[in-house]
Short mmCIF file of C-alpha atoms in Angstrom, two decimals:
data_model
loop_
_atom_site.label_atom_id
_atom_site.label_comp_id
_atom_site.label_asym_id
_atom_site.label_seq_id
_atom_site.Cartn_x
_atom_site.Cartn_y
_atom_site.Cartn_z
CA MET A 1 51.68 94.74 18.97
CA ALA A 2 51.45 92.33 21.95
CA TYR A 3 51.81 95.10 24.47
CA VAL A 4 48.87 97.23 23.37
CA PRO A 5 46.21 94.50 23.78
CA GLY A 6 47.56 93.76 27.24
CA VAL A 7 47.03 97.37 28.28
CA ALA A 8 43.56 97.34 26.81
CA LEU A 9 42.77 94.13 28.69
CA LEU A 10 44.00 95.59 31.95
CA ALA A 11 41.92 98.72 31.42
CA ALA A 12 38.84 96.60 30.74
CA LEU A 13 39.35 94.65 33.93
CA VAL A 14 39.71 97.85 35.95
CA VAL A 15 36.50 99.26 34.45
CA GLY A 16 34.66 96.01 35.11
CA CYS A 17 35.75 95.93 38.74
CA SER A 18 34.73 99.53 39.18
CA ALA A 19 31.32 98.84 37.73
CA GLY A 20 30.90 95.81 39.98
CA ALA A 21 31.90 97.83 43.02
CA ASP A 22 29.35 100.51 42.16
CA GLY A 23 26.66 97.88 41.71
CA ASN A 24 27.40 96.34 45.11
CA ALA A 25 27.41 99.74 46.72
CA ASN A 26 24.04 100.56 45.24
CA GLY A 27 22.65 97.21 46.31
CA ALA A 28 23.93 97.66 49.86
CA ASP A 29 22.36 101.09 50.07
CA SER A 30 18.96 99.82 48.93
CA LYS A 31 19.02 96.91 51.33
CA ALA A 32 20.08 99.09 54.24
CA GLY A 33 17.30 101.56 53.51
CA SER A 34 14.46 99.09 53.06
CA PRO A 35 14.07 97.98 56.71
CA THR A 36 14.21 101.55 58.01
CA VAL A 37 10.85 102.18 59.70
CA THR A 38 9.95 105.22 61.74
CA PRO A 39 9.25 103.87 65.24
CA ALA A 40 5.81 104.57 66.72
CA PRO A 41 5.78 107.38 69.29
CA PRO A 42 6.09 106.38 72.96
CA GLY A 43 3.25 106.89 75.41
CA LYS A 44 2.83 110.07 77.40
CA TYR A 45 3.40 108.40 80.76
CA LEU A 46 6.69 106.86 81.84
CA THR A 47 5.74 106.30 85.49
CA LEU A 48 2.62 105.87 87.62
CA PRO A 49 1.41 107.84 90.66
CA ALA A 50 1.55 106.47 94.20
CA PRO A 51 -1.95 104.88 94.31
CA CYS A 52 -2.59 105.17 98.05
CA ARG A 53 -1.85 108.90 97.87
CA ALA A 54 -3.81 109.46 94.66
CA VAL A 55 -7.13 110.06 96.46
CA PRO A 56 -7.27 113.13 98.73
CA ARG A 57 -8.26 112.54 102.35
CA SER A 58 -11.27 114.85 101.96
CA THR A 59 -12.53 112.67 99.08
CA LEU A 60 -11.98 109.49 101.11
CA LYS A 61 -14.08 110.94 103.95
CA ASP A 62 -16.93 111.45 101.51
CA LEU A 63 -16.58 108.00 99.92
CA LEU A 64 -16.13 106.12 103.21
CA PRO A 65 -18.84 107.37 105.58
CA GLY A 66 -18.18 106.50 109.19
CA ALA A 67 -14.40 106.44 108.84
CA ALA A 68 -14.06 110.02 110.09
CA GLU A 69 -15.78 109.05 113.36
CA LEU A 70 -13.26 106.33 114.17
CA PRO A 71 -10.53 106.82 116.81
CA GLY A 72 -7.32 108.40 115.55
CA ASP A 73 -5.28 105.24 114.94
CA GLN A 74 -8.14 103.36 113.29
CA GLN A 75 -9.05 106.35 111.17
CA ASP A 76 -5.48 106.74 109.93
CA LYS A 77 -5.36 103.04 109.08
CA VAL A 78 -8.54 103.26 106.99
CA PHE A 79 -7.45 106.38 105.11
CA ARG A 80 -3.93 105.02 104.58
CA GLY A 81 -5.33 102.25 102.39
CA SER A 82 -3.79 98.95 101.44
CA ALA A 83 -1.43 98.86 98.47
CA ALA A 84 -1.89 96.10 95.92
CA VAL A 85 0.94 93.60 95.47
CA THR A 86 2.97 94.51 92.40
CA TYR A 87 6.35 93.58 90.96
CA ASP A 88 6.84 96.70 88.88
CA THR A 89 5.50 100.00 90.22
CA ASP A 90 6.15 101.65 86.86
CA ARG A 91 3.80 99.25 85.10
CA LYS A 92 0.93 98.43 87.48
CA VAL A 93 -0.13 99.72 90.90
CA GLY A 94 -3.28 99.80 92.99
CA CYS A 95 -4.75 100.61 96.39
CA SER A 96 -7.94 99.75 98.29
CA TRP A 97 -9.86 101.19 101.22
CA LYS A 98 -12.71 99.84 103.36
CA SER A 99 -14.90 101.43 105.99
CA ASP A 100 -17.43 99.69 108.25
CA ALA A 101 -20.29 101.90 109.42
CA PRO A 102 -23.39 100.87 111.42
CA SER A 103 -25.61 101.14 108.36
CA ALA A 104 -23.31 99.76 105.65
CA THR A 105 -19.81 98.86 104.56
CA ARG A 106 -18.23 100.88 101.78
CA SER A 107 -15.20 99.75 99.81
CA LEU A 108 -13.08 101.55 97.23
CA SER A 109 -10.21 100.45 95.02
CA ILE A 110 -8.22 102.05 92.22
CA ASP A 111 -5.81 100.45 89.74
CA PHE A 112 -3.36 102.08 87.34
CA GLU A 113 -1.84 100.12 84.45
CA ARG A 114 0.81 101.68 82.22
CA VAL A 115 0.88 99.87 78.90
CA VAL A 116 4.12 99.57 76.92
CA SER A 117 4.32 98.29 73.35
CA TYR A 118 7.43 96.32 72.44
CA ASP A 119 6.51 96.43 68.76
CA PRO A 120 8.18 99.48 67.12
CA ALA A 121 5.34 99.62 64.60
CA VAL A 122 2.66 99.87 67.34
CA SER A 123 2.52 102.85 69.67
CA ASP A 124 2.02 102.59 73.42
CA ASP A 125 -1.31 104.41 73.02
CA ASP A 126 -2.54 101.90 70.45
CA ARG A 127 -1.52 99.00 72.65
CA ALA A 128 -3.28 100.61 75.64
CA ASP A 129 -6.38 101.09 73.51
CA THR A 130 -6.36 97.34 72.78
CA VAL A 131 -6.12 96.58 76.51
CA TYR A 132 -9.00 98.97 77.22
CA ALA A 133 -11.12 97.57 74.37
CA LYS A 134 -10.85 94.06 75.84
CA LYS A 135 -12.17 95.32 79.18
CA GLU A 136 -15.00 97.14 77.44
CA LYS A 137 -15.93 94.05 75.45
CA ALA A 138 -15.81 91.86 78.57
CA ALA A 139 -18.23 94.29 80.19
CA GLY A 140 -20.72 93.57 77.41
CA LEU A 141 -20.53 97.07 75.99
CA SER A 142 -19.91 98.17 72.41
CA SER A 143 -18.07 101.37 71.54
CA SER A 144 -18.24 103.53 68.43
CA ALA A 145 -15.03 101.96 67.09
CA THR A 146 -14.93 100.57 63.56
CA PRO A 147 -15.27 96.88 64.59
CA GLY A 148 -18.40 97.73 66.57
CA PRO A 149 -21.17 97.96 63.91
CA PRO A 150 -20.53 94.51 62.33
CA GLU A 151 -20.77 92.83 65.75
CA GLU A 152 -23.96 94.70 66.51
CA LYS A 153 -25.43 93.66 63.16
CA ASP A 154 -24.51 90.04 63.80
CA LYS A 155 -26.19 90.13 67.17
CA LYS A 156 -29.31 91.67 65.68
CA GLY A 157 -29.40 88.98 63.01
CA GLU A 158 -29.02 86.22 65.59
CA GLU A 159 -31.73 87.75 67.78
CA SER A 160 -34.15 87.98 64.85
CA GLU A 161 -33.58 84.31 64.03
CA GLU A 162 -34.06 83.28 67.64
CA SER A 163 -37.22 85.34 67.98
CA GLU A 164 -38.81 83.27 65.23
CA GLY A 165 -38.30 80.12 67.35
CA SER A 166 -39.38 81.22 70.82
CA GLU A 167 -39.10 84.14 73.21
CA GLU A 168 -37.11 82.04 75.64
CA SER A 169 -34.27 81.53 73.18
CA GLY A 170 -34.18 85.29 72.61
CA LYS A 171 -33.91 85.97 76.32
CA ALA A 172 -31.06 83.52 76.59
CA LYS A 173 -28.78 85.94 74.79
CA ASP A 174 -28.96 88.56 77.52
CA PRO A 175 -27.55 86.36 80.27
CA ALA A 176 -24.68 85.46 77.92
CA GLY A 177 -23.73 89.10 77.67
CA ALA A 178 -24.27 89.49 81.37
CA ASP A 179 -21.91 86.62 82.12
CA ALA A 180 -19.23 88.38 80.15
CA THR A 181 -19.87 91.44 82.26
CA GLY A 182 -19.40 89.53 85.45
CA SER A 183 -16.11 88.04 84.30
CA ALA A 184 -14.65 91.43 83.55
CA ASP A 185 -14.79 92.72 87.11
CA PRO A 186 -13.20 90.82 89.99
CA SER A 187 -15.60 92.50 92.41
CA PRO A 188 -18.42 90.25 93.69
CA SER A 189 -20.99 89.83 90.98
CA GLY A 190 -21.89 86.20 90.33
CA SER A 191 -25.04 85.58 88.37
CA SER A 192 -26.40 88.94 89.49
CA SER A 193 -24.57 90.58 86.61
CA GLU A 194 -27.69 89.93 84.57
CA SER A 195 -29.32 92.91 86.23
CA GLY A 196 -26.05 94.83 86.03
CA GLN A 197 -26.80 95.72 82.43
CA GLY A 198 -30.11 97.12 83.55
CA THR A 199 -31.33 97.59 80.00
CA ASP A 200 -33.86 94.80 79.87
CA GLY A 201 -35.17 94.97 83.42
CA ALA A 202 -34.25 91.46 84.55
CA PRO A 203 -36.81 89.81 86.84
CA GLY A 204 -36.20 90.63 90.47
CA SER A 205 -34.37 93.88 89.74
CA SER A 206 -35.76 97.00 91.33
CA SER A 207 -36.53 100.17 89.41
CA PRO A 208 -33.36 101.96 90.63
CA GLU A 209 -31.29 99.16 89.08
CA GLU A 210 -33.13 99.47 85.79
CA ALA A 211 -32.42 103.21 85.75
CA LEU A 212 -28.67 102.66 86.16
CA PRO A 213 -27.42 100.60 83.21
CA SER A 214 -23.81 99.97 82.34
CA ARG A 215 -22.79 102.33 79.54
CA ILE A 216 -20.07 104.14 77.59
CA LEU A 217 -19.02 107.43 79.19
CA ASP A 218 -18.20 110.67 77.40
CA ASN A 219 -15.62 113.33 78.26
CA LEU A 220 -13.50 111.09 80.46
CA GLY A 221 -9.98 110.43 79.23
CA ASP A 222 -9.62 109.09 75.69
CA ALA A 223 -12.27 106.40 76.26
CA ALA A 224 -14.31 105.27 79.25
CA PHE A 225 -17.20 103.07 80.37
CA LEU A 226 -19.19 102.42 83.53
CA GLN A 227 -20.21 98.95 84.71
CA ASP A 228 -23.05 98.70 87.22
CA LEU A 229 -23.29 95.42 89.16
CA PRO A 230 -26.11 95.21 91.71
CA LYS A 231 -26.49 91.88 93.46
CA ARG A 232 -29.07 90.27 95.70
CA ALA A 233 -28.12 86.80 96.91
CA GLY A 234 -30.88 84.97 98.74
CA SER A 235 -31.42 86.26 102.26
CA THR A 236 -28.18 88.26 102.38
CA ALA A 237 -28.13 92.00 101.98
CA GLN A 238 -27.78 93.43 98.52
CA HIS A 239 -24.24 94.22 97.39
CA HIS A 240 -23.95 96.97 94.81
CA SER A 241 -20.69 97.55 92.93
CA VAL A 242 -19.83 100.18 90.34
CA SER A 243 -16.70 100.17 88.17
CA VAL A 244 -15.46 103.03 86.03
CA VAL A 245 -12.68 102.20 83.56
CA PHE A 246 -10.98 104.83 81.44
CA ARG A 247 -7.90 105.22 79.27
CA THR A 248 -5.73 108.29 78.96
CA SER A 249 -2.82 107.90 76.54
CA ASN A 250 -0.99 104.70 77.55
CA VAL A 251 -2.49 104.38 81.05
CA VAL A 252 -5.68 102.44 81.85
CA VAL A 253 -7.36 103.28 85.16
CA THR A 254 -10.04 101.30 87.00
CA VAL A 255 -12.13 102.67 89.88
CA ARG A 256 -14.34 100.28 91.87
CA TYR A 257 -16.79 101.54 94.47
CA ALA A 258 -19.20 99.28 96.37
CA GLU A 259 -21.66 99.22 99.24
CA GLN A 260 -22.85 96.33 101.41
CA PRO A 261 -25.85 97.31 103.62
CA ALA A 262 -25.97 96.01 107.17
CA LEU A 263 -29.63 94.96 106.84
CA ILE A 264 -31.23 92.87 104.11
CA THR A 265 -34.09 95.36 103.94
CA GLN A 266 -31.76 98.13 102.86
CA VAL A 267 -31.02 98.80 99.19
CA PRO A 268 -27.88 100.73 98.20
CA ASP A 269 -28.35 103.95 96.29
CA GLY A 270 -26.90 102.91 92.96
CA ARG A 271 -27.16 106.39 91.52
CA GLU A 272 -25.06 107.81 94.34
CA LEU A 273 -22.44 105.10 93.88
CA GLN A 274 -22.24 105.83 90.17
CA GLU A 275 -21.97 109.59 90.62
CA LYS A 276 -19.21 109.32 93.22
CA ALA A 277 -17.26 106.73 91.25
CA GLN A 278 -17.40 108.93 88.14
CA ALA A 279 -16.41 112.02 90.11
CA LEU A 280 -13.34 110.24 91.49
CA ALA A 281 -12.42 108.91 88.03
CA ARG A 282 -12.51 112.44 86.64
CA LYS A 283 -10.29 113.70 89.46
CA LEU A 284 -7.77 110.97 88.73
CA ALA A 285 -7.85 111.80 85.01
CA GLU A 286 -7.23 115.47 85.79
CA ALA A 287 -4.36 114.62 88.12
CA LEU A 288 -2.73 112.47 85.46
CA SER A 289 -2.96 115.21 82.87
CA GLU A 290 -1.21 117.78 85.07
#
């Protein structure tokens, strides 16, 4: 009589332990599965091209007039370019060229930045798009992205309120956007970036400048914009700089092309600068996609 209950008690304990073990196993499985997240895909590019060899010599001859007429050693030095200082050639590289001709000085620079996301939930492409968007915003341009329309509406609302006060307060908004443009590009711009937008015809800007506004570009990489920065500083000759920035996958590329005339009476051909800067940007985009 005493033996049978003991067996029953032992059996109950065994069943209870088994049930508890199964419960723990199920709990461990659920906890182990919950943090499992599919990592975002990596970017297309794992390395960057050699920047000083990214532009063909024939293209450099076209962009740097006068360089081809220099003596052999000087010509080679100009076309060799000057590499930008970098601590990681797989993340950021650049190169610049400069040519002095009797009529004007032309300068060219290109920069490649490979963006890497260290957040497994954010892809390299998305992170690169954020980097590009900041440059676009600093240039005073708005894209067709989702956050764009609300900002545009806010600006319109502010402008309508200011217009009720005075015209001067309404005009004060344009220089604010222009200042942001100037801060985005390290090339010489200063206060002249007001006319860089070219959309409102700032006083003192010539008609060619008004016809060459900064703008979003189509059919160049995944996203692209052009920033036009003409400058006239007092009695010095006008300096005209054009920047083309584009993103392809997880790489952001910047092309800067500028002209400084030798005489103050000369005005750079902004349209030519824009066309050549865009043509080079498209060549670089094609080379990256190969």
